[in-house]
PDB file of C-alpha atoms in Angstrom:
ATOM      1  CA  MET X   1      56.980  85.086 229.839  1.00 74.00           C
ATOM      2  CA  PHE X   2      58.040  81.744 231.344  1.00 82.00           C
ATOM      3  CA  ARG X   3      55.535  79.097 232.341  1.00 93.00           C
ATOM      4  CA  VAL X   4      58.290  76.675 233.682  1.00 97.00           C
ATOM      5  CA  GLY X   5      57.668  75.876 237.424  1.00 96.00           C
ATOM      6  CA  THR X   6      54.064  77.119 237.333  1.00 97.00           C
ATOM      7  CA  THR X   7      51.899  74.116 236.368  1.00 97.00           C
ATOM      8  CA  ASN X   8      52.008  71.843 239.452  1.00 97.00           C
ATOM      9  CA  GLU X   9      48.612  72.665 240.783  1.00 97.00           C
ATOM     10  CA  SER X  10      46.764  73.058 237.367  1.00 97.00           C
ATOM     11  CA  VAL X  11      47.972  69.815 236.033  1.00 98.00           C
ATOM     12  CA  ARG X  12      47.068  67.971 239.228  1.00 98.00           C
ATOM     13  CA  LYS X  13      43.522  69.463 239.298  1.00 98.00           C
ATOM     14  CA  GLU X  14      43.005  68.524 235.733  1.00 98.00           C
ATOM     15  CA  TRP X  15      44.150  64.974 236.172  1.00 98.00           C
ATOM     16  CA  ILE X  16      41.824  64.730 239.407  1.00 98.00           C
ATOM     17  CA  LYS X  17      38.907  66.035 237.430  1.00 98.00           C
ATOM     18  CA  ASN X  18      39.429  63.667 234.392  1.00 98.00           C
ATOM     19  CA  THR X  19      39.907  60.636 236.742  1.00 98.00           C
ATOM     20  CA  LEU X  20      36.907  61.210 238.895  1.00 98.00           C
ATOM     21  CA  ALA X  21      34.843  61.425 235.530  1.00 98.00           C
ATOM     22  CA  ARG X  22      35.917  57.722 235.011  1.00 97.00           C
ATOM     23  CA  ILE X  23      33.982  56.672 238.195  1.00 98.00           C
ATOM     24  CA  PRO X  24      30.573  55.382 237.410  1.00 98.00           C
ATOM     25  CA  ALA X  25      27.654  57.803 238.256  1.00 98.00           C
ATOM     26  CA  GLY X  26      25.856  57.063 241.432  1.00 98.00           C
ATOM     27  CA  SER X  27      29.059  55.600 243.078  1.00 98.00           C
ATOM     28  CA  LYS X  28      29.559  56.541 246.798  1.00 98.00           C
ATOM     29  CA  ILE X  29      32.933  58.271 247.085  1.00 98.00           C
ATOM     30  CA  LEU X  30      34.763  59.060 250.304  1.00 98.00           C
ATOM     31  CA  ASP X  31      37.021  62.189 250.287  1.00 98.00           C
ATOM     32  CA  ALA X  32      39.649  61.102 252.770  1.00 98.00           C
ATOM     33  CA  GLY X  33      41.458  64.043 254.357  1.00 97.00           C
ATOM     34  CA  ALA X  34      39.042  66.329 252.426  1.00 98.00           C
ATOM     35  CA  GLY X  35      40.116  69.558 253.996  1.00 95.00           C
ATOM     36  CA  GLU X  36      38.079  72.311 252.413  1.00 96.00           C
ATOM     37  CA  CYS X  37      36.443  69.939 249.975  1.00 97.00           C
ATOM     38  CA  GLN X  38      38.021  71.630 247.009  1.00 96.00           C
ATOM     39  CA  PHE X  39      37.244  68.781 244.696  1.00 97.00           C
ATOM     40  CA  LYS X  40      33.681  68.277 245.584  1.00 98.00           C
ATOM     41  CA  PRO X  41      32.446  70.272 242.534  1.00 97.00           C
ATOM     42  CA  PHE X  42      34.084  67.499 240.391  1.00 98.00           C
ATOM     43  CA  CYS X  43      32.014  64.878 242.096  1.00 98.00           C
ATOM     44  CA  GLY X  44      28.452  65.941 240.987  1.00 97.00           C
ATOM     45  CA  HIS X  45      27.843  62.525 239.443  1.00 98.00           C
ATOM     46  CA  LEU X  46      28.765  60.724 242.725  1.00 98.00           C
ATOM     47  CA  GLU X  47      27.435  60.427 246.327  1.00 98.00           C
ATOM     48  CA  TYR X  48      30.128  62.522 248.083  1.00 98.00           C
ATOM     49  CA  ILE X  49      31.272  61.991 251.724  1.00 98.00           C
ATOM     50  CA  ALA X  50      33.904  64.275 253.268  1.00 98.00           C
ATOM     51  CA  GLN X  51      36.223  63.022 256.000  1.00 98.00           C
ATOM     52  CA  ASP X  52      39.150  64.896 257.789  1.00 97.00           C
ATOM     53  CA  PHE X  53      40.821  65.123 261.174  1.00 95.00           C
ATOM     54  CA  ALA X  54      39.972  68.840 261.278  1.00 94.00           C
ATOM     55  CA  GLN X  55      42.885  69.775 263.376  1.00 89.00           C
ATOM     56  CA  TYR X  56      44.688  72.198 260.904  1.00 89.00           C
ATOM     57  CA  ASP X  57      43.353  75.699 261.247  1.00 86.00           C
ATOM     58  CA  GLY X  58      45.710  77.561 258.871  1.00 88.00           C
ATOM     59  CA  GLY X  59      47.801  79.104 261.664  1.00 84.00           C
ATOM     60  CA  GLY X  60      51.411  78.670 262.844  1.00 81.00           C
ATOM     61  CA  ASP X  61      54.676  80.354 261.891  1.00 82.00           C
ATOM     62  CA  VAL X  62      56.677  77.423 260.529  1.00 86.00           C
ATOM     63  CA  GLY X  63      57.067  76.945 256.931  1.00 88.00           C
ATOM     64  CA  LEU X  64      54.145  77.592 254.561  1.00 89.00           C
ATOM     65  CA  GLN X  65      50.842  78.170 256.036  1.00 88.00           C
ATOM     66  CA  THR X  66      47.446  79.125 254.547  1.00 86.00           C
ATOM     67  CA  GLY X  67      46.486  81.721 257.204  1.00 85.00           C
ATOM     68  CA  GLU X  68      42.964  80.306 257.488  1.00 87.00           C
ATOM     69  CA  TRP X  69      41.260  76.977 256.890  1.00 89.00           C
ATOM     70  CA  ASP X  70      37.572  76.092 256.846  1.00 89.00           C
ATOM     71  CA  ASN X  71      36.726  72.732 258.411  1.00 89.00           C
ATOM     72  CA  SER X  72      32.942  73.416 258.368  1.00 92.00           C
ATOM     73  CA  LYS X  73      32.018  71.375 255.341  1.00 94.00           C
ATOM     74  CA  LEU X  74      33.060  67.990 256.705  1.00 97.00           C
ATOM     75  CA  ASP X  75      30.784  64.938 257.024  1.00 97.00           C
ATOM     76  CA  ILE X  76      33.076  62.865 259.282  1.00 98.00           C
ATOM     77  CA  VAL X  77      35.646  64.103 261.778  1.00 98.00           C
ATOM     78  CA  SER X  78      38.129  61.303 262.582  1.00 98.00           C
ATOM     79  CA  ASP X  79      41.572  59.947 262.194  1.00 98.00           C
ATOM     80  CA  ILE X  80      42.117  58.744 258.565  1.00 98.00           C
ATOM     81  CA  THR X  81      43.244  55.371 259.863  1.00 98.00           C
ATOM     82  CA  ALA X  82      40.058  54.772 261.828  1.00 98.00           C
ATOM     83  CA  ILE X  83      37.035  56.215 259.834  1.00 98.00           C
ATOM     84  CA  PRO X  84      33.701  55.287 261.348  1.00 98.00           C
ATOM     85  CA  LEU X  85      32.093  53.524 258.426  1.00 98.00           C
ATOM     86  CA  PRO X  86      31.334  49.827 257.850  1.00 98.00           C
ATOM     87  CA  ASP X  87      33.572  47.436 256.055  1.00 98.00           C
ATOM     88  CA  GLN X  88      33.234  47.509 252.179  1.00 98.00           C
ATOM     89  CA  SER X  89      30.833  50.600 252.385  1.00 98.00           C
ATOM     90  CA  VAL X  90      32.079  52.912 249.677  1.00 98.00           C
ATOM     91  CA  ASP X  91      32.751  52.494 245.950  1.00 98.00           C
ATOM     92  CA  ALA X  92      35.583  54.943 245.589  1.00 98.00           C
ATOM     93  CA  ILE X  93      38.103  56.859 247.737  1.00 98.00           C
ATOM     94  CA  MET X  94      39.905  60.149 246.772  1.00 98.00           C
ATOM     95  CA  CYS X  95      42.903  61.138 248.925  1.00 98.00           C
ATOM     96  CA  THR X  96      44.654  64.233 247.510  1.00 98.00           C
ATOM     97  CA  GLU X  97      47.811  65.805 248.819  1.00 97.00           C
ATOM     98  CA  VAL X  98      47.194  64.263 252.306  1.00 97.00           C
ATOM     99  CA  PHE X  99      49.709  61.301 252.598  1.00 97.00           C
ATOM    100  CA  GLU X 100      52.559  63.709 253.567  1.00 97.00           C
ATOM    101  CA  HIS X 101      50.507  64.839 256.523  1.00 97.00           C
ATOM    102  CA  ILE X 102      49.707  61.327 257.930  1.00 97.00           C
ATOM    103  CA  PRO X 103      52.137  59.834 260.488  1.00 97.00           C
ATOM    104  CA  ASP X 104      51.506  56.379 259.287  1.00 97.00           C
ATOM    105  CA  PRO X 105      50.283  56.498 255.474  1.00 98.00           C
ATOM    106  CA  ILE X 106      50.473  52.752 255.177  1.00 98.00           C
ATOM    107  CA  SER X 107      47.942  52.440 257.977  1.00 98.00           C
ATOM    108  CA  ALA X 108      45.653  54.724 255.821  1.00 98.00           C
ATOM    109  CA  ILE X 109      46.115  52.430 252.813  1.00 98.00           C
ATOM    110  CA  ARG X 110      45.014  49.485 254.976  1.00 98.00           C
ATOM    111  CA  GLU X 111      41.837  51.536 256.006  1.00 98.00           C
ATOM    112  CA  PHE X 112      41.116  52.208 252.414  1.00 98.00           C
ATOM    113  CA  ARG X 113      41.256  48.469 251.707  1.00 98.00           C
ATOM    114  CA  ARG X 114      38.789  47.909 254.486  1.00 98.00           C
ATOM    115  CA  LEU X 115      36.343  50.567 253.475  1.00 98.00           C
ATOM    116  CA  LEU X 116      36.302  49.815 249.748  1.00 98.00           C
ATOM    117  CA  LYS X 117      34.132  47.284 248.093  1.00 98.00           C
ATOM    118  CA  PRO X 118      35.854  44.704 245.755  1.00 98.00           C
ATOM    119  CA  GLY X 119      36.530  46.522 242.434  1.00 98.00           C
ATOM    120  CA  GLY X 120      36.376  49.957 244.178  1.00 98.00           C
ATOM    121  CA  TYR X 121      38.341  52.860 242.953  1.00 98.00           C
ATOM    122  CA  LEU X 122      41.249  54.578 244.701  1.00 98.00           C
ATOM    123  CA  LEU X 123      42.556  57.991 243.484  1.00 98.00           C
ATOM    124  CA  ILE X 124      45.712  59.270 245.382  1.00 98.00           C
ATOM    125  CA  THR X 125      47.801  62.248 244.712  1.00 98.00           C
ATOM    126  CA  ALA X 126      50.835  63.416 246.789  1.00 98.00           C
ATOM    127  CA  PRO X 127      53.994  65.476 246.409  1.00 98.00           C
ATOM    128  CA  PHE X 128      57.216  63.671 245.104  1.00 98.00           C
ATOM    129  CA  CYS X 129      59.020  66.556 247.059  1.00 96.00           C
ATOM    130  CA  SER X 130      57.560  69.387 249.116  1.00 96.00           C
ATOM    131  CA  LEU X 131      58.617  72.165 251.478  1.00 95.00           C
ATOM    132  CA  THR X 132      57.323  72.198 255.148  1.00 95.00           C
ATOM    133  CA  HIS X 133      53.727  73.203 255.015  1.00 92.00           C
ATOM    134  CA  PHE X 134      50.593  72.686 257.265  1.00 92.00           C
ATOM    135  CA  ALA X 135      53.094  72.320 260.120  1.00 92.00           C
ATOM    136  CA  PRO X 136      53.187  70.718 262.607  1.00 93.00           C
ATOM    137  CA  TYR X 137      51.114  68.193 260.420  1.00 92.00           C
ATOM    138  CA  HIS X 138      53.908  67.581 257.891  1.00 95.00           C
ATOM    139  CA  PHE X 139      55.653  64.341 258.442  1.00 96.00           C
ATOM    140  CA  TYR X 140      57.123  63.395 254.980  1.00 97.00           C
ATOM    141  CA  SER X 141      58.453  65.611 252.086  1.00 96.00           C
ATOM    142  CA  GLY X 142      57.043  63.369 249.539  1.00 97.00           C
ATOM    143  CA  PHE X 143      56.705  59.898 247.919  1.00 98.00           C
ATOM    144  CA  ASN X 144      58.413  58.362 244.955  1.00 96.00           C
ATOM    145  CA  ARG X 145      56.450  56.110 242.585  1.00 97.00           C
ATOM    146  CA  PHE X 146      58.033  53.091 244.242  1.00 98.00           C
ATOM    147  CA  PHE X 147      56.082  53.806 247.416  1.00 98.00           C
ATOM    148  CA  TYR X 148      52.867  53.092 245.517  1.00 98.00           C
ATOM    149  CA  GLU X 149      54.196  50.283 243.363  1.00 98.00           C
ATOM    150  CA  HIS X 150      55.227  48.466 246.605  1.00 98.00           C
ATOM    151  CA  HIS X 151      52.533  49.118 249.170  1.00 98.00           C
ATOM    152  CA  LEU X 152      49.392  49.195 246.982  1.00 98.00           C
ATOM    153  CA  PRO X 153      49.826  45.814 245.514  1.00 98.00           C
ATOM    154  CA  ALA X 154      50.798  44.505 248.971  1.00 98.00           C
ATOM    155  CA  ASN X 155      47.329  45.745 250.100  1.00 98.00           C
ATOM    156  CA  ASP X 156      45.148  44.152 247.316  1.00 97.00           C
ATOM    157  CA  PHE X 157      45.243  47.117 244.978  1.00 98.00           C
ATOM    158  CA  GLU X 158      45.957  46.996 241.210  1.00 98.00           C
ATOM    159  CA  ILE X 159      47.432  50.219 239.814  1.00 98.00           C
ATOM    160  CA  THR X 160      45.694  51.213 236.657  1.00 98.00           C
ATOM    161  CA  ASP X 161      47.175  54.592 236.101  1.00 97.00           C
ATOM    162  CA  LEU X 162      50.273  56.194 237.547  1.00 98.00           C
ATOM    163  CA  GLU X 163      51.401  59.601 236.212  1.00 97.00           C
ATOM    164  CA  MET X 164      54.383  61.792 237.149  1.00 97.00           C
ATOM    165  CA  ASN X 165      53.445  65.466 237.539  1.00 98.00           C
ATOM    166  CA  GLY X 166      56.367  67.755 236.298  1.00 97.00           C
ATOM    167  CA  ASN X 167      59.981  66.820 236.059  1.00 98.00           C
ATOM    168  CA  TYR X 168      63.401  67.825 237.490  1.00 98.00           C
ATOM    169  CA  PHE X 169      63.508  71.117 235.693  1.00 98.00           C
ATOM    170  CA  GLU X 170      59.993  72.125 236.399  1.00 98.00           C
ATOM    171  CA  TYR X 171      60.384  71.362 240.018  1.00 98.00           C
ATOM    172  CA  THR X 172      63.642  73.339 240.251  1.00 98.00           C
ATOM    173  CA  ALA X 173      61.959  76.368 238.402  1.00 98.00           C
ATOM    174  CA  GLN X 174      59.223  76.162 241.029  1.00 98.00           C
ATOM    175  CA  GLU X 175      61.725  76.664 243.843  1.00 97.00           C
ATOM    176  CA  VAL X 176      63.683  79.359 241.876  1.00 97.00           C
ATOM    177  CA  ARG X 177      60.417  81.222 241.856  1.00 97.00           C
ATOM    178  CA  ARG X 178      60.185  81.056 245.613  1.00 97.00           C
ATOM    179  CA  VAL X 179      63.722  82.549 246.072  1.00 97.00           C
ATOM    180  CA  LYS X 180      62.324  86.137 246.369  1.00 97.00           C
ATOM    181  CA  TRP X 181      59.938  85.043 249.248  1.00 96.00           C
ATOM    182  CA  ALA X 182      62.652  82.813 250.995  1.00 96.00           C
ATOM    183  CA  ALA X 183      65.212  85.573 250.941  1.00 97.00           C
ATOM    184  CA  ARG X 184      62.799  87.838 252.741  1.00 96.00           C
ATOM    185  CA  GLU X 185      61.552  85.330 255.192  1.00 93.00           C
ATOM    186  CA  TYR X 186      64.842  83.420 255.940  1.00 95.00           C
ATOM    187  CA  ALA X 187      67.787  85.664 254.901  1.00 96.00           C
ATOM    188  CA  GLY X 188      66.030  88.831 256.194  1.00 97.00           C
ATOM    189  CA  THR X 189      66.752  90.698 252.940  1.00 96.00           C
ATOM    190  CA  LYS X 190      65.276  91.702 249.557  1.00 96.00           C
ATOM    191  CA  ILE X 191      66.835  90.272 246.488  1.00 97.00           C
ATOM    192  CA  SER X 192      68.754  92.915 244.260  1.00 97.00           C
ATOM    193  CA  LEU X 193      67.963  93.748 240.580  1.00 97.00           C
ATOM    194  CA  LEU X 194      71.024  91.796 239.661  1.00 97.00           C
ATOM    195  CA  ASP X 195      69.715  88.846 241.662  1.00 97.00           C
ATOM    196  CA  LYS X 196      66.372  89.088 239.765  1.00 96.00           C
ATOM    197  CA  VAL X 197      68.166  89.125 236.471  1.00 97.00           C
ATOM    198  CA  ILE X 198      70.223  85.994 237.310  1.00 97.00           C
ATOM    199  CA  LEU X 199      67.096  84.160 238.586  1.00 97.00           C
ATOM    200  CA  HIS X 200      65.243  85.212 235.430  1.00 96.00           C
ATOM    201  CA  ALA X 201      68.009  83.771 233.190  1.00 97.00           C
ATOM    202  CA  GLY X 202      67.838  80.647 235.294  1.00 97.00           C
ATOM    203  CA  LEU X 203      64.091  80.219 234.583  1.00 97.00           C
ATOM    204  CA  TRP X 204      64.984  80.683 230.867  1.00 97.00           C
ATOM    205  CA  VAL X 205      67.599  77.774 230.999  1.00 98.00           C
ATOM    206  CA  LEU X 206      65.178  75.563 232.908  1.00 98.00           C
ATOM    207  CA  GLN X 207      62.327  76.201 230.471  1.00 97.00           C
ATOM    208  CA  ARG X 208      64.556  75.283 227.492  1.00 97.00           C
ATOM    209  CA  LEU X 209      65.763  72.185 229.283  1.00 98.00           C
ATOM    210  CA  SER X 210      62.195  71.235 230.198  1.00 98.00           C
ATOM    211  CA  LYS X 211      61.105  71.212 226.808  1.00 97.00           C
ATOM    212  CA  LYS X 212      63.823  68.822 225.759  1.00 97.00           C
ATOM    213  CA  ASP X 213      63.135  66.614 228.886  1.00 98.00           C
ATOM    214  CA  LYS X 214      63.375  63.003 228.194  1.00 97.00           C
ATOM    215  CA  GLY X 215      62.299  61.443 231.549  1.00 97.00           C
ATOM    216  CA  SER X 216      63.843  63.393 234.420  1.00 98.00           C
ATOM    217  CA  SER X 217      60.572  62.783 236.426  1.00 97.00           C
ATOM    218  CA  GLU X 218      62.307  59.565 237.566  1.00 97.00           C
ATOM    219  CA  LEU X 219      64.696  61.794 239.423  1.00 96.00           C
ATOM    220  CA  LEU X 220      62.300  64.372 240.706  1.00 97.00           C
ATOM    221  CA  GLY X 221      59.042  66.064 239.974  1.00 97.00           C
ATOM    222  CA  TYR X 222      56.190  67.912 241.611  1.00 98.00           C
ATOM    223  CA  GLY X 223      54.136  64.785 242.447  1.00 98.00           C
ATOM    224  CA  VAL X 224      52.704  61.358 241.686  1.00 98.00           C
ATOM    225  CA  HIS X 225      49.054  60.774 240.741  1.00 98.00           C
ATOM    226  CA  VAL X 226      47.780  57.135 241.110  1.00 98.00           C
ATOM    227  CA  PHE X 227      44.564  55.563 240.120  1.00 98.00           C
ATOM    228  CA  ALA X 228      44.011  52.007 241.479  1.00 98.00           C
ATOM    229  CA  ARG X 229      41.379  49.402 241.943  1.00 98.00           C
ATOM    230  CA  LYS X 230      40.807  47.042 244.808  1.00 98.00           C
ATOM    231  CA  LYS X 231      41.009  43.393 243.776  1.00 96.00           C
TER     232      LYS X 231
END
């Protein structure tokens, strides 16, 4: 009945698909922190290379885990801040939902600058705010737009597109939808029928407010999508 709080992943995937389509056919693209290479199908017009540190295996009992993880599709296994490719050897770099898992994301930006040709494309998505996931490889909850607006120009990148995904009401609704799971995992109880009614009413309020939203993404949202070019 209510869609509020459910569009984080679908909006992000659509933005990535549309943005990858803007990169000229035949370009060599590095998927940095590719994981299971979920966006490779959107790169059919590109020469695709997948890199990851390949340490995450889906296991662990802290926070949100996937349960299993396939690292078998990678072309390069390395630290993201020291990728074994020559200087200015790729036309584009895609780095999606990875920055929160890098101890030093600014060093990763410097590595992207080294690897990209002048005029090369850089596509980044990362959470604005996130729960603990992929532990112990979760070092930051998220990044505000100001992180990119400071560090990308400082490393010779010009931002051509910056999009906020979601807003305060959508993000809050996403977490309201997790209360049932969190109650079971961290309060050792199931929520009551009255609890469900109250949470459902909360989603109704949040959906109504999200439809009236006038820029609360400056306060909080799911994430930030960035497309930039190296000068």
